[in-house]
CSV table of C-alpha atoms and ligand atoms in Angstrom, one decimal:
chain,number,residue,atom,x,y,z
L,1,MET,CA,51.2,158.3,93.0
L,2,VAL,CA,52.5,158.9,89.5
L,3,ALA,CA,49.8,158.5,86.9
L,4,ARG,CA,50.4,155.7,84.4
L,5,LEU,CA,51.5,157.0,81.1
L,6,PRO,CA,49.5,156.2,78.0
L,7,GLY,CA,51.4,153.4,76.3
L,8,TYR,CA,54.0,153.0,79.1
L,9,PRO,CA,55.7,150.7,79.5
L,10,ALA,CA,53.8,147.7,78.3
L,11,ALA,CA,52.5,149.1,75.0
L,12,ALA,CA,55.6,151.0,74.1
L,13,ALA,CA,57.2,148.2,72.1
L,14,THR,CA,54.1,147.7,70.0
L,15,TRP,CA,52.9,151.3,69.8
L,16,GLN,CA,52.4,151.9,66.1
L,17,LEU,CA,50.7,155.1,65.3
L,18,GLY,CA,52.7,156.4,62.5
L,19,ASN,CA,55.9,155.6,60.7
L,20,MET,CA,58.2,158.4,61.5
L,21,ILE,CA,60.7,159.2,64.2
L,22,LEU,CA,61.0,162.8,65.4
L,23,GLY,CA,64.6,163.7,66.3
L,24,ILE,CA,65.5,166.7,68.6
L,25,GLU,CA,69.0,168.0,69.1
L,26,THR,CA,69.9,170.9,71.4
L,27,SER,CA,73.2,170.0,73.0
L,28,CYS,CA,75.2,173.0,71.9
L,29,ASP,CA,74.6,175.9,69.5
L,30,GLU,CA,72.3,174.4,66.9
L,31,THR,CA,68.6,173.8,67.5
L,32,SER,CA,67.7,171.0,65.2
L,33,VAL,CA,64.6,168.9,64.5
L,34,ALA,CA,64.3,166.1,62.0
L,35,LEU,CA,61.7,163.5,60.8
L,36,LEU,CA,63.0,160.2,59.6
L,37,GLU,CA,61.4,157.0,58.3
L,38,HIS,CA,62.4,153.8,59.9
L,39,ASP,CA,64.7,152.8,57.1
L,40,GLY,CA,66.8,156.0,57.8
L,41,SER,CA,65.3,158.1,55.0
L,42,VAL,CA,65.5,161.7,56.1
L,43,ARG,CA,62.2,163.5,55.3
L,44,VAL,CA,63.2,166.8,57.0
L,45,ASN,CA,66.3,168.0,58.8
L,46,LEU,CA,66.0,171.6,60.0
L,47,ILE,CA,68.8,173.4,61.7
L,48,ALA,CA,68.5,176.8,63.4
L,49,SER,CA,72.2,177.8,63.8
L,50,GLN,CA,73.1,180.2,66.6
L,51,VAL,CA,76.6,180.9,65.2
L,52,GLU,CA,75.8,184.6,64.6
L,53,ARG,CA,74.6,185.1,68.1
L,54,HIS,CA,77.8,183.6,69.6
L,55,ARG,CA,80.3,185.1,67.1
L,56,PRO,CA,80.9,188.4,69.0
L,57,PHE,CA,82.0,186.3,72.0
L,58,GLY,CA,84.4,184.1,70.0
L,59,GLY,CA,82.8,180.9,71.3
L,60,VAL,CA,79.5,179.5,72.6
L,61,VAL,CA,77.9,181.3,75.6
L,62,PRO,CA,75.8,178.6,77.4
L,63,GLU,CA,73.1,181.0,78.7
L,64,ILE,CA,72.5,182.4,75.2
L,65,ALA,CA,72.4,178.9,73.8
L,66,SER,CA,69.6,177.8,76.2
L,67,ARG,CA,67.5,180.8,75.5
L,68,GLU,CA,67.9,180.4,71.7
L,69,HIS,CA,66.9,176.7,72.0
L,70,LEU,CA,63.8,177.7,74.0
L,71,GLN,CA,62.8,180.2,71.3
L,72,HIS,CA,63.4,177.9,68.3
L,73,LEU,CA,62.5,174.4,69.3
L,74,PHE,CA,58.7,174.3,69.0
L,75,PRO,CA,58.5,176.5,65.9
L,76,LEU,CA,61.0,174.1,64.3
L,77,VAL,CA,58.9,171.1,65.2
L,78,SER,CA,55.8,172.6,63.7
L,79,ARG,CA,57.8,173.6,60.5
L,80,ALA,CA,59.3,170.1,60.2
L,81,LEU,CA,55.8,168.6,60.2
L,82,ALA,CA,54.6,171.1,57.7
L,83,ASP,CA,57.6,170.6,55.4
L,84,ALA,CA,57.2,166.8,55.5
L,85,GLY,CA,53.4,167.1,54.9
L,86,ALA,CA,53.0,165.2,58.1
L,87,THR,CA,50.8,165.4,61.2
L,88,TRP,CA,51.4,164.6,64.9
L,89,SER,CA,49.9,161.1,64.3
L,90,ASP,CA,52.6,160.3,61.9
L,91,ILE,CA,55.1,160.3,64.7
L,92,ASP,CA,55.6,156.9,66.4
L,93,ARG,CA,58.8,157.6,68.4
L,94,ILE,CA,60.8,160.6,69.6
L,95,ALA,CA,64.6,160.7,69.9
L,96,VAL,CA,66.4,163.4,71.9
L,97,THR,CA,70.0,164.1,72.7
L,98,ALA,CA,70.4,163.5,76.4
L,99,GLY,CA,74.2,164.3,76.6
L,100,PRO,CA,77.0,165.1,76.5
L,101,GLY,CA,76.7,168.8,76.0
L,102,LEU,CA,75.8,172.1,77.7
L,103,ILE,CA,73.4,171.2,80.5
L,104,GLY,CA,71.0,174.1,80.1
L,105,ALA,CA,70.9,173.6,76.3
L,106,LEU,CA,70.3,169.8,76.7
L,107,LEU,CA,67.5,170.4,79.3
L,108,VAL,CA,65.5,172.4,76.8
L,109,GLY,CA,65.5,169.6,74.3
L,110,VAL,CA,64.9,166.8,76.9
L,111,ALA,CA,62.1,168.7,78.5
L,112,GLY,CA,60.5,169.5,75.1
L,113,ALA,CA,60.8,165.8,74.1
L,114,GLN,CA,59.4,164.6,77.3
L,115,GLY,CA,56.4,166.9,77.0
L,116,LEU,CA,55.8,165.7,73.4
L,117,SER,CA,56.2,162.1,74.4
L,118,TYR,CA,53.6,162.5,77.2
L,119,ALA,CA,51.2,164.5,75.0
L,120,LEU,CA,51.4,162.2,72.0
L,121,GLY,CA,51.7,159.0,74.0
L,122,VAL,CA,54.7,157.8,72.0
L,123,PRO,CA,58.0,156.3,73.3
L,124,LEU,CA,61.1,158.3,73.9
L,125,VAL,CA,64.7,157.3,73.1
L,126,ALA,CA,67.5,159.1,74.9
L,127,VAL,CA,70.5,159.4,72.5
L,128,ASN,CA,74.1,159.9,73.3
L,129,HIS,CA,75.2,162.8,71.1
L,130,LEU,CA,78.4,161.0,70.1
L,131,GLU,CA,76.5,158.0,68.9
L,132,GLY,CA,74.5,160.4,66.8
L,133,HIS,CA,77.7,161.5,65.1
L,134,LEU,CA,79.3,158.1,64.8
L,135,PHE,CA,76.4,156.6,62.7
L,136,SER,CA,75.9,159.8,60.6
L,137,PRO,CA,78.2,158.9,57.7
L,138,TRP,CA,75.7,156.1,56.7
L,139,LEU,CA,72.8,158.6,56.3
L,140,GLN,CA,72.2,159.6,52.7
L,141,ARG,CA,71.1,162.9,51.2
L,142,GLU,CA,68.1,161.1,49.8
L,143,GLY,CA,66.6,157.7,50.4
L,144,ALA,CA,67.2,155.0,52.9
L,145,ALA,CA,70.4,154.9,55.0
L,146,ILE,CA,73.3,152.8,53.7
L,147,PRO,CA,73.1,149.4,55.6
L,148,LEU,CA,75.6,149.3,58.4
L,149,PRO,CA,78.3,146.6,58.0
L,150,PRO,CA,78.8,144.1,60.8
L,151,ARG,CA,81.9,145.9,61.9
L,152,PHE,CA,83.2,149.4,61.3
L,153,LEU,CA,85.4,152.1,62.8
L,154,SER,CA,84.1,155.7,63.2
L,155,MET,CA,86.2,158.6,64.2
L,156,VAL,CA,84.1,161.4,65.8
L,157,ILE,CA,86.0,164.7,65.5
L,158,SER,CA,84.0,167.8,66.6
L,159,GLY,CA,84.2,170.9,68.7
L,160,GLY,CA,83.9,169.0,71.9
L,161,HIS,CA,85.1,165.5,71.1
L,162,SER,CA,87.9,163.5,69.4
L,163,GLN,CA,87.5,159.7,69.7
L,164,ILE,CA,87.6,156.6,67.7
L,165,TYR,CA,84.9,153.9,68.0
L,166,ASP,CA,84.8,150.2,67.0
L,167,VAL,CA,81.2,149.2,66.3
L,168,GLU,CA,80.6,145.5,66.0
L,169,ASN,CA,77.2,144.0,65.6
L,170,GLY,CA,75.7,147.0,67.2
L,171,ARG,CA,78.0,147.0,70.2
L,172,VAL,CA,79.8,150.4,70.5
L,173,THR,CA,83.3,150.4,72.0
L,174,MET,CA,85.3,153.6,72.4
L,175,LEU,CA,89.0,152.9,71.5
L,176,ASN,CA,90.5,156.2,72.4
L,177,ARG,CA,89.6,159.8,73.3
L,178,THR,CA,91.3,163.1,73.8
L,179,ARG,CA,93.1,163.7,77.1
L,180,ASP,CA,92.7,167.4,76.9
L,181,ASP,CA,91.4,169.6,74.0
L,182,ALA,CA,89.2,168.3,71.2
L,183,ILE,CA,90.4,168.8,67.6
L,184,GLY,CA,87.6,171.3,66.7
L,185,GLU,CA,88.2,173.3,69.9
L,186,THR,CA,91.9,173.5,68.9
L,187,PHE,CA,90.9,174.8,65.5
L,188,ASP,CA,88.6,177.4,67.2
L,189,LYS,CA,91.0,178.6,69.9
L,190,VAL,CA,94.0,179.1,67.6
L,191,ALA,CA,91.8,180.8,64.9
L,192,LYS,CA,90.5,183.1,67.6
L,193,PHE,CA,94.0,183.9,68.7
L,194,ILE,CA,95.0,185.0,65.2
L,195,GLY,CA,91.8,187.0,64.8
L,196,LEU,CA,89.8,184.7,62.6
L,197,PRO,CA,86.0,184.6,63.2
L,198,TYR,CA,84.2,181.8,65.1
L,199,PRO,CA,83.9,178.9,64.2
L,200,GLY,CA,87.6,178.7,63.4
L,201,GLY,CA,87.8,175.3,61.6
L,202,PRO,CA,86.3,176.4,58.3
L,203,GLN,CA,88.3,179.7,58.5
L,204,ILE,CA,91.6,177.9,58.9
L,205,GLU,CA,90.7,175.6,56.1
L,206,LYS,CA,89.9,178.5,53.8
L,207,ASN,CA,93.1,180.3,54.6
L,208,ALA,CA,95.2,177.1,54.2
L,209,GLY,CA,94.2,176.6,50.6
L,210,GLY,CA,95.4,177.9,47.2
L,211,GLY,CA,98.7,179.2,45.9
L,212,THR,CA,102.1,177.7,46.8
L,213,ILE,CA,101.7,176.8,50.4
L,214,ASP,CA,104.5,175.5,52.6
L,215,ARG,CA,102.7,173.0,54.9
L,216,ARG,CA,105.8,172.3,57.0
L,217,ARG,CA,107.0,175.9,57.5
L,218,PHE,CA,106.7,175.8,61.3
L,219,PRO,CA,107.6,173.0,63.8
L,220,LEU,CA,104.5,171.3,65.1
L,221,SER,CA,104.9,167.6,65.8
L,222,VAL,CA,102.6,164.7,66.7
L,223,PRO,CA,102.7,164.2,70.5
L,224,GLN,CA,103.4,160.7,71.9
L,225,PHE,CA,102.7,159.5,75.4
L,226,LYS,CA,105.4,157.8,77.5
L,227,ASP,CA,102.9,155.0,78.3
L,228,ASP,CA,102.3,154.3,74.6
L,229,SER,CA,98.6,155.4,75.0
L,230,LEU,CA,96.8,155.9,71.7
L,231,ASP,CA,94.7,158.8,73.2
L,232,PHE,CA,94.7,162.1,71.4
L,233,SER,CA,96.2,165.2,72.9
L,234,TYR,CA,95.8,168.6,71.3
L,235,SER,CA,96.8,171.0,74.0
L,236,GLY,CA,100.5,170.9,73.0
L,237,ILE,CA,99.7,171.7,69.4
L,238,LYS,CA,97.5,174.5,70.5
L,239,ALA,CA,100.1,176.0,72.8
L,240,GLY,CA,102.8,175.6,70.1
L,241,ALA,CA,100.7,177.2,67.4
L,242,ILE,CA,99.8,180.1,69.6
L,243,ARG,CA,103.6,180.6,70.4
L,244,ILE,CA,104.5,180.5,66.7
L,245,ALA,CA,101.7,183.0,65.8
L,246,ARG,CA,102.9,185.3,68.5
L,247,GLU,CA,106.6,185.1,67.6
L,248,HIS,CA,105.9,185.6,63.8
L,249,GLY,CA,103.2,188.2,64.3
L,250,ILE,CA,100.7,186.1,62.4
L,251,ARG,CA,97.3,187.8,62.2
L,252,ALA,CA,94.1,187.6,60.1
L,253,GLY,CA,94.5,190.4,57.5
L,254,GLY,CA,98.3,190.4,57.9
L,255,ASP,CA,100.9,189.0,55.5
L,256,PRO,CA,98.8,186.6,53.4
L,257,LYS,CA,101.6,184.1,52.6
L,258,LEU,CA,102.6,183.9,56.2
L,259,LEU,CA,99.0,183.4,57.2
L,260,ALA,CA,98.4,180.7,54.6
L,261,ASP,CA,101.6,178.8,55.5
L,262,PHE,CA,100.6,179.0,59.2
L,263,CYS,CA,97.1,177.7,58.7
L,264,ALA,CA,98.3,174.9,56.4
L,265,THR,CA,101.0,173.8,58.8
L,266,PHE,CA,98.7,173.9,61.8
L,267,GLN,CA,95.9,172.0,60.0
L,268,GLU,CA,98.4,169.4,58.7
L,269,ALA,CA,99.7,168.8,62.3
L,270,LEU,CA,96.2,168.3,63.6
L,271,PHE,CA,95.4,165.8,60.9
L,272,ALA,CA,98.8,164.0,61.2
L,273,GLN,CA,97.8,163.1,64.8
L,274,LEU,CA,94.5,161.7,63.7
L,275,PHE,CA,96.2,159.3,61.2
L,276,ASP,CA,99.0,158.5,63.6
L,277,ARG,CA,96.4,157.2,66.1
L,278,LEU,CA,94.2,155.6,63.5
L,279,ASP,CA,97.1,153.7,62.0
L,280,ALA,CA,98.2,152.5,65.4
L,281,ILE,CA,94.7,151.4,66.3
L,282,TRP,CA,94.1,149.7,63.0
L,283,SER,CA,97.3,147.7,63.2
L,284,GLY,CA,96.4,146.4,66.7
L,285,LEU,CA,92.8,145.4,65.8
L,286,ARG,CA,91.6,141.9,66.3
L,287,ARG,CA,90.5,140.1,63.1
L,288,PRO,CA,88.3,139.9,61.1
L,289,LEU,CA,89.0,143.6,60.5
L,290,PRO,CA,86.3,146.2,60.0
L,291,THR,CA,85.2,146.5,56.4
L,292,GLU,CA,84.3,150.2,56.6
L,293,ALA,CA,85.7,153.3,58.3
L,294,ALA,CA,84.3,156.8,58.7
L,295,ILE,CA,84.9,160.2,60.0
L,296,ALA,CA,82.1,162.2,61.6
L,297,GLY,CA,81.4,165.5,63.4
L,298,GLY,CA,82.1,169.1,62.4
L,299,VAL,CA,85.7,168.6,61.5
L,300,ALA,CA,84.7,165.9,59.0
L,301,ALA,CA,83.5,168.7,56.8
L,302,ASN,CA,87.1,169.6,56.1
L,303,GLY,CA,87.9,168.9,52.4
L,304,THR,CA,91.6,168.2,53.0
L,305,LEU,CA,90.8,165.7,55.7
L,306,ARG,CA,88.1,164.0,53.5
L,307,GLU,CA,90.7,163.5,50.8
L,308,LYS,CA,93.2,162.1,53.3
L,309,MET,CA,90.6,159.7,54.7
L,310,LEU,CA,89.7,158.4,51.2
L,311,ALA,CA,93.4,157.8,50.5
L,312,TRP,CA,93.8,156.1,53.9
L,313,GLY,CA,91.0,153.7,52.9
L,314,ARG,CA,92.3,153.1,49.4
L,315,ASP,CA,95.7,152.0,50.8
L,316,ARG,CA,94.1,149.5,53.1
L,317,GLY,CA,91.2,148.2,51.0
L,318,VAL,CA,88.7,149.7,53.4
L,319,ILE,CA,85.4,151.4,52.3
L,320,VAL,CA,85.5,155.0,53.6
L,321,ARG,CA,82.2,156.6,54.5
L,322,LEU,CA,82.2,160.4,54.6
L,323,PRO,CA,79.1,162.2,56.1
L,324,GLU,CA,77.2,164.6,53.9
L,325,ASN,CA,78.2,168.1,54.9
L,326,ARG,CA,74.7,168.7,56.3
L,327,TYR,CA,75.2,165.8,58.7
L,328,CYS,CA,78.7,166.8,59.9
L,329,THR,CA,77.8,169.6,62.2
L,330,ASP,CA,75.1,169.0,64.9
L,331,ASN,CA,71.8,167.9,63.5
L,332,ALA,CA,68.7,166.0,64.6
L,333,ALA,CA,68.7,163.6,61.6
L,334,MET,CA,71.7,161.8,63.1
L,335,ILE,CA,70.0,161.7,66.5
L,336,ALA,CA,66.9,160.1,65.1
L,337,PHE,CA,69.1,157.6,63.1
L,338,ALA,CA,71.1,156.6,66.2
L,339,ALA,CA,67.8,156.0,68.0
L,340,LEU,CA,67.0,153.4,65.3
L,341,GLN,CA,70.1,151.4,66.1
L,342,PRO,CA,69.8,148.3,68.4
L,343,SER,CA,72.2,149.9,70.9
L,344,ASN,CA,69.5,152.4,71.8
L,345,ALA,CA,66.5,151.3,73.8
L,346,ILE,CA,63.2,153.0,74.3
L,347,THR,CA,63.2,154.7,77.6
L,348,ASP,CA,60.5,155.6,80.1
L,349,PRO,CA,60.3,159.4,79.6
L,350,ARG,CA,60.2,160.0,83.3
L,351,ARG,CA,63.7,158.4,83.6
L,352,VAL,CA,65.3,160.4,80.9
L,353,THR,CA,67.8,163.0,82.3
L,354,ALA,CA,70.1,165.4,80.6
L,355,ARG,CA,73.8,164.8,81.4
L,356,SER,CA,76.5,167.2,80.5
L,357,ARG,CA,79.1,164.5,80.7
L,358,ILE,CA,78.7,160.8,79.8
L,359,ALA,CA,81.5,158.4,80.7
P,1,LIG,O1,80.0,168.7,65.5
P,1,LIG,P1,80.0,170.1,65.7
P,1,LIG,O2,79.0,171.0,65.0
P,1,LIG,O3,79.8,170.4,67.2
P,1,LIG,C1,80.2,169.7,68.3
P,1,LIG,O4,79.5,168.7,68.6
P,1,LIG,O5,81.2,170.0,68.8
P,1,LIG,O6,81.4,170.6,65.4
P,1,LIG,C2,81.8,171.9,65.4
P,1,LIG,C3,83.3,172.0,65.2
P,1,LIG,C4,83.9,173.4,65.4
P,1,LIG,O7,85.0,173.3,66.2
P,1,LIG,C5,84.3,173.8,64.0
P,1,LIG,O8,85.4,174.7,64.0
P,1,LIG,C6,84.6,172.5,63.3
P,1,LIG,O9,83.6,171.6,63.8
P,1,LIG,N1,84.5,172.6,61.9
P,1,LIG,C7,85.6,172.4,61.1
P,1,LIG,C8,85.2,172.6,59.7
P,1,LIG,N2,83.8,172.8,59.8
P,1,LIG,C9,83.5,172.8,61.1
P,1,LIG,N3,86.9,172.1,61.4
P,1,LIG,C10,87.8,172.0,60.3
P,1,LIG,N4,87.4,172.2,59.0
P,1,LIG,C11,86.1,172.5,58.7
P,1,LIG,N5,85.8,172.7,57.4
P,2,LIG,ZN1,78.3,167.4,67.8
């Protein structure tokens, strides 16, 4: 017989030890732990990045990621408490990323969160990593989170995902997704091909800036589907960019003008597709229209894209929310914040499972 958990399930809803939620994120290559107050104020958001460990391999090595999470998770939890001047009894809820992501990496966070939930007797909330990203633009650097409007769009663009969500009164609906590669993955793979270090997105951005750049030097167009689907597709741009790079001998450290024009053209093509789909989705939305729109995920850190998104909002009279840079790439603050949304229920910790894919 399974022993009854302290506080489960009857007392879970009323369990009120402290006033902080502990967030844990280990879905990919960043171990992150955060402490948030219930109004979304971020007290601490610590991130142990593994980028340097994976860089020699040009991408994330799942086995290394899991081992790094194991090593860093609990020391980070202790440091988060110390930095916040808090104790275990200040935690009244735990939020953990349950998927999607690398299964071994997720299991470290989920098992750690389950253990803490048992030991502290506080409820656990299993969070979809993508929901973490999609609410992140409303988190502030300091103070309470910006109140969420009744209806908004959020475009999650990261290393593993590219999808647009419509969130109405807490109900999350995915409007499109990528049929093949994610936008960040496309940045990373093309950057790797031309010899730029991992992760490729910021490297492409850096090389696409400054001087007199020709953003249309190479032919890279926005793909359209025969069935008029508004899904994203990045495999064609990836193949096209690699072919162009090969034909023109474009390499990191090579002809700087050629490299800059290539990076700018490639980046422009990736973003053109985002706005092509966003426009089409926007024009087909049921009224009343969303009052706010956001970009989120690692690619949302891109300065050119942020400018374009602000301009997009200005043209339509829509408030644009851009995530703070610290909340763009994977972080536990966004996971804890998502756990505070009504779409996420407290779960019996025994039933929380890590899932590499979530439909
Ligand atoms: O959200 P994230 O940390 O991880 C996933 O959940 O996938 O996103 C990482 C992705 C990488 O593909 C990286 O190249 C991309 O975000 N990225 C950028 C920029 N900064 C990070 N892409 C374009 N421009 C940037 N400045
Ligand atoms: Zn992510």
